[in-house]
mmCIF file of N, CA and C in Angstrom:
data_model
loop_
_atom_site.group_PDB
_atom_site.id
_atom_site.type_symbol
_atom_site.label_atom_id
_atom_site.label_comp_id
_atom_site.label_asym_id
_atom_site.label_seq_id
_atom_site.Cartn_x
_atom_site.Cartn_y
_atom_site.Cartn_z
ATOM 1 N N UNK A 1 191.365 84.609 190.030
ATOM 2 C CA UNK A 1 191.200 83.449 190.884
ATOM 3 C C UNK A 1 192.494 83.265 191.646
ATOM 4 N N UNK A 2 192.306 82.718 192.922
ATOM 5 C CA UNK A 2 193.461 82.888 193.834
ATOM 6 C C UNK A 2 193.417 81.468 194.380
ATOM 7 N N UNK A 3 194.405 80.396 194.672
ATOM 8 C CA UNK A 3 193.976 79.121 195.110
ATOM 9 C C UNK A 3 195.284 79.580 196.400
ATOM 10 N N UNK A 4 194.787 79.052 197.440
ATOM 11 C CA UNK A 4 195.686 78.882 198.833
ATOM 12 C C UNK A 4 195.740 77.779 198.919
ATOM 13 N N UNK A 5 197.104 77.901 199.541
ATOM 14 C CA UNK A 5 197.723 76.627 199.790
ATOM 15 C C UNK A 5 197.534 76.285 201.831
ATOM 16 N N UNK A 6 197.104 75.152 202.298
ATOM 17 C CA UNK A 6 197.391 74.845 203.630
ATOM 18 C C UNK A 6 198.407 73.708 203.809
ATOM 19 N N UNK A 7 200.067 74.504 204.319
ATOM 20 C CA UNK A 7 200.692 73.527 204.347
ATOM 21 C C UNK A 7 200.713 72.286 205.174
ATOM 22 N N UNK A 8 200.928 71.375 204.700
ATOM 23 C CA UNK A 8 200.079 69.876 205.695
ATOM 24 C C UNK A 8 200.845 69.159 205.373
ATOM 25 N N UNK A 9 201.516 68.815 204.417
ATOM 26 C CA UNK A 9 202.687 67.644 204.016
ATOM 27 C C UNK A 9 204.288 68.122 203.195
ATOM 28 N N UNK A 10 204.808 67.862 203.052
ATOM 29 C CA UNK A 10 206.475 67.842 202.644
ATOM 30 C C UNK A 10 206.137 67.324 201.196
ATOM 31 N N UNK A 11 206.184 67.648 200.030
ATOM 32 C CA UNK A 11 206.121 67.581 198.457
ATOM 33 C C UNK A 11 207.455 66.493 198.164
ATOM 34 N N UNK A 12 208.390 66.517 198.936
ATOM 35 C CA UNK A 12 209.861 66.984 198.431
ATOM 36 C C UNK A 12 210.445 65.101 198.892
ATOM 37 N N UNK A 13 209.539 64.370 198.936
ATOM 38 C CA UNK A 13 210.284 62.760 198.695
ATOM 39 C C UNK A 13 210.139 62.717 199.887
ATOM 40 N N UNK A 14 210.466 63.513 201.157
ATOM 41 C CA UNK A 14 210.598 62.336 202.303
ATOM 42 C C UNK A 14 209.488 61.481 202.803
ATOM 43 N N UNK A 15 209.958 61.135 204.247
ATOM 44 C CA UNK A 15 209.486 59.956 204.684
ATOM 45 C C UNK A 15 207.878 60.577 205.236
ATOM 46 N N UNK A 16 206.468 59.443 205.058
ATOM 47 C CA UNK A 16 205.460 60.342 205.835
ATOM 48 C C UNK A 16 204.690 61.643 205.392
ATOM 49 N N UNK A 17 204.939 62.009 203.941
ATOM 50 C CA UNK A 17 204.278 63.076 203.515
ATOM 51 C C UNK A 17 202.969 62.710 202.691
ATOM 52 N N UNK A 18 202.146 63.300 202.402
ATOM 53 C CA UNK A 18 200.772 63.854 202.146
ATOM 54 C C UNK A 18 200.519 64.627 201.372
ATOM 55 N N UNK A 19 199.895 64.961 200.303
ATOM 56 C CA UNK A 19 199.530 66.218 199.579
ATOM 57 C C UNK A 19 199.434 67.260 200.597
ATOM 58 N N UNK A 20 199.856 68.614 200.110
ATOM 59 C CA UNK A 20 199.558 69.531 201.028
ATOM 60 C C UNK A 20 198.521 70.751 200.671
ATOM 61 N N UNK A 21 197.124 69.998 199.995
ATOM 62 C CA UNK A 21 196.394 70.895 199.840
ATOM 63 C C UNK A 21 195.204 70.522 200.389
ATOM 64 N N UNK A 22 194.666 71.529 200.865
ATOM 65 C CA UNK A 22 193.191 70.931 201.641
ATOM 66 C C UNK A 22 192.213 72.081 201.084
ATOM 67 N N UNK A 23 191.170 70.626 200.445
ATOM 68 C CA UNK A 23 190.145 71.699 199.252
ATOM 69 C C UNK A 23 189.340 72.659 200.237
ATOM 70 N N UNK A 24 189.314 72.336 201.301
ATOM 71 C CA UNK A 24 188.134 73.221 202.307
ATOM 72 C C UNK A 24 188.431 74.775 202.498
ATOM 73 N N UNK A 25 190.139 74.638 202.126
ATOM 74 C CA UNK A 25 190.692 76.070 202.018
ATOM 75 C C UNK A 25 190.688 76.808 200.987
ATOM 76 N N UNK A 26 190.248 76.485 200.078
ATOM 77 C CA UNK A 26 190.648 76.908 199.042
ATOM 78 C C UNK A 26 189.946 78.595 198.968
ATOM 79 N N UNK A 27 190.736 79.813 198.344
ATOM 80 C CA UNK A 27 190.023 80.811 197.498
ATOM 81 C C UNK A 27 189.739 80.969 196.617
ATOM 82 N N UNK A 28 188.712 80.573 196.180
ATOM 83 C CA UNK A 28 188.066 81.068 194.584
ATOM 84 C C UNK A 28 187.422 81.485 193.982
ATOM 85 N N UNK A 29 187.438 83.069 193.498
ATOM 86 C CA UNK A 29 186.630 83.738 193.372
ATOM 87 C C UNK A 29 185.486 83.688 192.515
ATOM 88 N N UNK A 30 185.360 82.818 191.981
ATOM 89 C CA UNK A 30 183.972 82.677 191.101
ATOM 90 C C UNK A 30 183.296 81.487 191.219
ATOM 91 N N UNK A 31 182.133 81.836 191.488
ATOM 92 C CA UNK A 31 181.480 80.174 192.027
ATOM 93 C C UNK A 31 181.116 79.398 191.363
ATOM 94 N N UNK A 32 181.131 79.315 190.344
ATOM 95 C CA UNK A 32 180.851 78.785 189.040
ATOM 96 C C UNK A 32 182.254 77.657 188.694
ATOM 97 N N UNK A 33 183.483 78.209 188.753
ATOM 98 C CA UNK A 33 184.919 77.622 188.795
ATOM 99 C C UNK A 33 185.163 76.940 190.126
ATOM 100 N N UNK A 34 184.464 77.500 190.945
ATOM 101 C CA UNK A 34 184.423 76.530 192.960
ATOM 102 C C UNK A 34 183.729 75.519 192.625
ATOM 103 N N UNK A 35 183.226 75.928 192.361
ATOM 104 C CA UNK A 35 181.718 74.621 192.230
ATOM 105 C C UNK A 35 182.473 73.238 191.391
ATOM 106 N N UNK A 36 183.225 73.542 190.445
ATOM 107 C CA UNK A 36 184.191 72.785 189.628
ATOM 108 C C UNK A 36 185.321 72.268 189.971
ATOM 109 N N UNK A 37 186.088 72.694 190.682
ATOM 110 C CA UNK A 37 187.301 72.826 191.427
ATOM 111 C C UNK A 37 187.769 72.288 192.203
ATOM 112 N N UNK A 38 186.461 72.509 193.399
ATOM 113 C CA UNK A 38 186.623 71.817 194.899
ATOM 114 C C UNK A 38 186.150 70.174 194.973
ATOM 115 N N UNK A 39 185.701 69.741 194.164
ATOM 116 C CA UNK A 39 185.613 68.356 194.129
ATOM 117 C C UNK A 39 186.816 67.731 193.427
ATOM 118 N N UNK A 40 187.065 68.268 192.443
ATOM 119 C CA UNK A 40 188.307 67.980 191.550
ATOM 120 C C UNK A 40 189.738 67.666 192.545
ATOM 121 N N UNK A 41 189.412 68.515 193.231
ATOM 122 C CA UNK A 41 190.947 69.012 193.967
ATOM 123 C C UNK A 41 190.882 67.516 195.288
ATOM 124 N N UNK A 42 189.783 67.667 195.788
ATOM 125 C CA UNK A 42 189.246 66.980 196.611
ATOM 126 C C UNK A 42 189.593 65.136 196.037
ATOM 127 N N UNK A 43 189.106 64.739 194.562
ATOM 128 C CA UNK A 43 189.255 63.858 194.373
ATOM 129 C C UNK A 43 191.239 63.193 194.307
ATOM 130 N N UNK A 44 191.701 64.232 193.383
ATOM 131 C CA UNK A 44 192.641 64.460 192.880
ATOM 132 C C UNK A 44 193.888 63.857 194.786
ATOM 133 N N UNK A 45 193.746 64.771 195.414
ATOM 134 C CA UNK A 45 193.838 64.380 197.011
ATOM 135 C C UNK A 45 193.845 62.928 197.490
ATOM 136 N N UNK A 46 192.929 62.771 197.054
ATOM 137 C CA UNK A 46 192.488 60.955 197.679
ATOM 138 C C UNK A 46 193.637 60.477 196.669
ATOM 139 N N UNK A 47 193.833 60.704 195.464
ATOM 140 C CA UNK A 47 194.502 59.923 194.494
ATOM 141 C C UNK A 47 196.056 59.596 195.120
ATOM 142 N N UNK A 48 196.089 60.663 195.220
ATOM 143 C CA UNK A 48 197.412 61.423 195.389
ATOM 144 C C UNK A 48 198.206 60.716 196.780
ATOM 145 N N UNK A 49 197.342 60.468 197.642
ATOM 146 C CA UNK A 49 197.328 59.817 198.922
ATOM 147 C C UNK A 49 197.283 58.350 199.063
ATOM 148 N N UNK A 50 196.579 58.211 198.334
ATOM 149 C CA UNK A 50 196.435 56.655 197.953
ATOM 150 C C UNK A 50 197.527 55.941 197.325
ATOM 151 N N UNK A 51 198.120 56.691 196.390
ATOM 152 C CA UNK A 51 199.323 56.444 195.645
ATOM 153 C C UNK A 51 200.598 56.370 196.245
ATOM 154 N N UNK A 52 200.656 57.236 197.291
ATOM 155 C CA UNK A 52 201.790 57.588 198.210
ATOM 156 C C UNK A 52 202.181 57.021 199.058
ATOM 157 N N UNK A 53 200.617 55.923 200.041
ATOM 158 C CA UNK A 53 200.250 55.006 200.278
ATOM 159 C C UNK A 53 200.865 53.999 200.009
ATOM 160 N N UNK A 54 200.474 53.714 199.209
ATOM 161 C CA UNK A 54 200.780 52.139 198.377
ATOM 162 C C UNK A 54 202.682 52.619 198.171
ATOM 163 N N UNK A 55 203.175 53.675 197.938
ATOM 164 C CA UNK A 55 204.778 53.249 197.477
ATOM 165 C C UNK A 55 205.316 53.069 198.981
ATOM 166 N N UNK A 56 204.920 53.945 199.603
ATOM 167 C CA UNK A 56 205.992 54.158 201.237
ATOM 168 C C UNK A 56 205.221 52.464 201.812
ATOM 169 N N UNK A 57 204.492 51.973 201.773
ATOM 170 C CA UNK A 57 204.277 50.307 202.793
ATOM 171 C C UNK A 57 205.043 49.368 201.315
ATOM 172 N N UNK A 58 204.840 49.727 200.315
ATOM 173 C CA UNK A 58 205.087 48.407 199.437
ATOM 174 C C UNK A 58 204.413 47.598 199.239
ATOM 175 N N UNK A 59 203.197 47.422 199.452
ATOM 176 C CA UNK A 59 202.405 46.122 199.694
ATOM 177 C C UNK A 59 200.947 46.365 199.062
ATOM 178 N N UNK A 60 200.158 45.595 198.292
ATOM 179 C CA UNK A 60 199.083 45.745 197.532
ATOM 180 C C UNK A 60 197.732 46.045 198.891
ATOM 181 N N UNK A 61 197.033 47.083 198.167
ATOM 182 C CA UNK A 61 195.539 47.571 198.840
ATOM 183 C C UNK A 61 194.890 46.321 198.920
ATOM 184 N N UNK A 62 194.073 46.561 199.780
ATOM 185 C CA UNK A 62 192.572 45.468 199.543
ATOM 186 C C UNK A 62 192.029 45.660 198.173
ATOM 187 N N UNK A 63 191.145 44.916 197.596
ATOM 188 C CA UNK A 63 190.120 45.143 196.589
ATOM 189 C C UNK A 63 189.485 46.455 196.836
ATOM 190 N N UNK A 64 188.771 46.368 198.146
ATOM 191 C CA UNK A 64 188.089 47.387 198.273
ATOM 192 C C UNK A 64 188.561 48.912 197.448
ATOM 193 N N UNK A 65 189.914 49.025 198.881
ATOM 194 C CA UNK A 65 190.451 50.168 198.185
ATOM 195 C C UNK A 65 191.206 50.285 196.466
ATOM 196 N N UNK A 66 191.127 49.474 195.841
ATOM 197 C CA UNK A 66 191.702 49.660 194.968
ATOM 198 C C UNK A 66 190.708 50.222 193.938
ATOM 199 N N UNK A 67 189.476 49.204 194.286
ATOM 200 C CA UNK A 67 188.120 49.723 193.186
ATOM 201 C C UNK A 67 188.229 51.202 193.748
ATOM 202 N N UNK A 68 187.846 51.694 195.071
ATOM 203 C CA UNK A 68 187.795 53.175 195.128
ATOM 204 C C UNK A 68 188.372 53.904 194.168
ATOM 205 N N UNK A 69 189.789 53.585 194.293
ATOM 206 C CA UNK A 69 190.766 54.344 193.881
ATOM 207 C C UNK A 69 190.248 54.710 192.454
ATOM 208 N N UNK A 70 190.025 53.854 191.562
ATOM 209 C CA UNK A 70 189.741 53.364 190.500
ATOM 210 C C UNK A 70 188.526 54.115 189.874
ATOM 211 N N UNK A 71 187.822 54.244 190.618
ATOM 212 C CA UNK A 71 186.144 55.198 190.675
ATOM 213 C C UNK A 71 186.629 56.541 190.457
ATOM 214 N N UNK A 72 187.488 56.901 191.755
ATOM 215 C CA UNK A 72 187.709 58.198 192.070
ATOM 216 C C UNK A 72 188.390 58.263 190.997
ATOM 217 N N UNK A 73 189.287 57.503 190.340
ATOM 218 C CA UNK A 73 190.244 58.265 188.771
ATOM 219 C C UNK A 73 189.678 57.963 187.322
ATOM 220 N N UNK A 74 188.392 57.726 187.748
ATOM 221 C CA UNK A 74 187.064 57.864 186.755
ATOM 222 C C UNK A 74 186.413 58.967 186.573
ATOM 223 N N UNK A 75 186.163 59.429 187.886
ATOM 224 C CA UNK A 75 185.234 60.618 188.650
ATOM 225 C C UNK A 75 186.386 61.840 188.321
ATOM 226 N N UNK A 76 187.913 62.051 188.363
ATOM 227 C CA UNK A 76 188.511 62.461 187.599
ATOM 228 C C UNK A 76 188.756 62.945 186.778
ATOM 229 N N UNK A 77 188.463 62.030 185.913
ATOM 230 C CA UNK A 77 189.057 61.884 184.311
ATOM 231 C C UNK A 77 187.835 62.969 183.965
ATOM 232 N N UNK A 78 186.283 62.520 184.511
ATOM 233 C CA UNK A 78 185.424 62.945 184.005
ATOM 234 C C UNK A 78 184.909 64.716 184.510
ATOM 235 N N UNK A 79 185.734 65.260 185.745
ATOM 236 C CA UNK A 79 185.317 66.164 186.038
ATOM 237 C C UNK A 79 186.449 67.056 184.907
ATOM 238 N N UNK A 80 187.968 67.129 184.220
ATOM 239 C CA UNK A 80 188.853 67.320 184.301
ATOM 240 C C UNK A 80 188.383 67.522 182.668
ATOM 241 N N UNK A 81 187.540 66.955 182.225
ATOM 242 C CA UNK A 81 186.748 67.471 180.627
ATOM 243 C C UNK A 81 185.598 67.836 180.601
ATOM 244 N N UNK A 82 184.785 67.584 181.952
ATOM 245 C CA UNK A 82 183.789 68.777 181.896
ATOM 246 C C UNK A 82 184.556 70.510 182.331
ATOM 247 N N UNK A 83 185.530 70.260 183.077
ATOM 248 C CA UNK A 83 186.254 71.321 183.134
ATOM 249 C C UNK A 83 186.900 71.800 182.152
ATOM 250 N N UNK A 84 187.469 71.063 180.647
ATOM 251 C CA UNK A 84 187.898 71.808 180.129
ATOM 252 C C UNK A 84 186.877 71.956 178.718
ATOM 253 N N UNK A 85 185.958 71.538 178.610
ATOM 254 C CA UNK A 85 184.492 71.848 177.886
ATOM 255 C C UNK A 85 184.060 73.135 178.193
ATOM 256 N N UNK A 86 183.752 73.304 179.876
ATOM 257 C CA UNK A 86 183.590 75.187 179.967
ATOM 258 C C UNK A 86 184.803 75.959 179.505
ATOM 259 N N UNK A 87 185.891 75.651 179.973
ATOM 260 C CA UNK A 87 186.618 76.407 179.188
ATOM 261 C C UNK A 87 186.638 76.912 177.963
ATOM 262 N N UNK A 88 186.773 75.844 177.160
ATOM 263 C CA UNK A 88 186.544 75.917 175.855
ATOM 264 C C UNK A 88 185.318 76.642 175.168
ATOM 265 N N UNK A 89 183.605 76.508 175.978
ATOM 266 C CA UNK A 89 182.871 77.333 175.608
ATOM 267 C C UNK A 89 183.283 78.972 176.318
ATOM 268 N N UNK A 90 184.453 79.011 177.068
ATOM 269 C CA UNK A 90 184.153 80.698 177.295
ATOM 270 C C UNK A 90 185.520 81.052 176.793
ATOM 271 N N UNK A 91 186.064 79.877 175.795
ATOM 272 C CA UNK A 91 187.199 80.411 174.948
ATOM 273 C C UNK A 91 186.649 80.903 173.418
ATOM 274 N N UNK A 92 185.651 80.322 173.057
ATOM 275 C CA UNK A 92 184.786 80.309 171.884
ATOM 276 C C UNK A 92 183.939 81.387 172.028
ATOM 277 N N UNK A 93 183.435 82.234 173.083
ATOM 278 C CA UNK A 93 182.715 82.977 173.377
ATOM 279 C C UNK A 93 183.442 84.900 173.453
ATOM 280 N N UNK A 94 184.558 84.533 173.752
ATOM 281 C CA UNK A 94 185.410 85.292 174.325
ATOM 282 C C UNK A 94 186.932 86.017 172.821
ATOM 283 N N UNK A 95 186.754 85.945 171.775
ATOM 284 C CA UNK A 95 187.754 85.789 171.071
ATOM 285 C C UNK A 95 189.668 86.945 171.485
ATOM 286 N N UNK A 96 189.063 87.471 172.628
ATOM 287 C CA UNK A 96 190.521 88.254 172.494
ATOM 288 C C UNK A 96 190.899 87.640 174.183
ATOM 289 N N UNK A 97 190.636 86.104 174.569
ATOM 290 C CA UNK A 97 191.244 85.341 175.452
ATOM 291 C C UNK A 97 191.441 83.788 174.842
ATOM 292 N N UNK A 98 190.937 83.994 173.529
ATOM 293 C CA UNK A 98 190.898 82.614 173.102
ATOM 294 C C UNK A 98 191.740 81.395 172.897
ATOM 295 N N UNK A 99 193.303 81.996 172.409
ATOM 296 C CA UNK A 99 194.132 81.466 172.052
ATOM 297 C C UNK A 99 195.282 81.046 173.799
ATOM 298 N N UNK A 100 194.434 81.806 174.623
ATOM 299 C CA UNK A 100 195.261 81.428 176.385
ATOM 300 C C UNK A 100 194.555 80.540 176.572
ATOM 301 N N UNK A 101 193.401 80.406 176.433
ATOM 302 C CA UNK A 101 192.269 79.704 176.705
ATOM 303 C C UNK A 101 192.509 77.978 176.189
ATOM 304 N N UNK A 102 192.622 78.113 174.900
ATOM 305 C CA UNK A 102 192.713 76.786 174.250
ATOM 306 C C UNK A 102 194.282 76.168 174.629
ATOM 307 N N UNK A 103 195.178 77.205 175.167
ATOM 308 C CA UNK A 103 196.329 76.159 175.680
ATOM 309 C C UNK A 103 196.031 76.124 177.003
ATOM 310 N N UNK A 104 195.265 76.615 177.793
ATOM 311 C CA UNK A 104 194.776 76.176 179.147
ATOM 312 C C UNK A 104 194.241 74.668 178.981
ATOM 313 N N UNK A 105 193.752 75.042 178.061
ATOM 314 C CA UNK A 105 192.337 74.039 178.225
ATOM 315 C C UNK A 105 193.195 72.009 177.998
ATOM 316 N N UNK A 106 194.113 72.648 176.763
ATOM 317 C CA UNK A 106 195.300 71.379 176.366
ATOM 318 C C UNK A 106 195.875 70.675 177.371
ATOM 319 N N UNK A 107 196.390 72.476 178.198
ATOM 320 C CA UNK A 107 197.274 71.996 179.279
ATOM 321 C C UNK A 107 196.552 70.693 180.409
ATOM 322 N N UNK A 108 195.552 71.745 180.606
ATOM 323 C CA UNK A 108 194.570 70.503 181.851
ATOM 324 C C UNK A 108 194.290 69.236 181.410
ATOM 325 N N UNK A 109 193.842 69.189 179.621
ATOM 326 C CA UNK A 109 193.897 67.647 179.544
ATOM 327 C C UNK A 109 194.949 66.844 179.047
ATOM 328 N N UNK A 110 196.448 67.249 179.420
ATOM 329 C CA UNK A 110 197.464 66.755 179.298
ATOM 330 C C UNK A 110 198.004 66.528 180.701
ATOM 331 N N UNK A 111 197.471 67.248 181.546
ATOM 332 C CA UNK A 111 197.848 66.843 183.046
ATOM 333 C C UNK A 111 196.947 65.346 183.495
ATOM 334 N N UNK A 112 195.585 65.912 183.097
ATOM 335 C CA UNK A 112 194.765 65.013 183.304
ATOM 336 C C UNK A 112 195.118 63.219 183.129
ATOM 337 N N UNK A 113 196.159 63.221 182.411
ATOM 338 C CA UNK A 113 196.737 61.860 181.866
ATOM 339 C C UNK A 113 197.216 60.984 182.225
#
């Protein structure tokens, strides 16, 4: 699996930056892991933006946007353990990838946090 990057924003603190990944680009060779991925990445984005948002003005969202926000790091939480549930069944399935597998699988739901 290969993920591309489209550079679009500055990572690095300054002023005016953006996540710099755009899910529409993405390469991924198995559609089964796309299918998983590209919404994830997609949600993950909005978060990410939203957050970045709110520090560079200083000043509280509407309701509106805040419930969004709030959904989307629901919609999250919940794609981010169905993601690491497949894992885990093709770590259980698989025994001579198993033990990469189950710290993959940790790793993602320790990011997830």
């Amino acid at each position: 699996m290969s993920l591309a990057r489209a550079p679009t924003g500055d990572l690095g603190g300054g002023g005016g930056s953006t996540f710099g990944l755009d899910a529409r680009n993405l390469e991924i060779k198995t559609k089964s892991i796309e299918h998983t991925l590209v919404p994830l990445v997609s949600q993950i984005t909005t978060l990410v933006n939203f957050k970045e948002s709110y520090l560079m003005n200083g000043k509280p969202k509407s309701e509106r946007a805040i419930r969004a926000a709030l959904k989307v790091g629901s919609a999250v939480e919940a794609a981010i353990e169905r993601f690491v549930a497949v894992g885990e069944t093709i770590a259980d399935e698989n025994p001579d990838i198993q033990p990469e597998m189950y710290d993959a699988c940790h790793e993602a739901r320790l990011a997830g946090l």
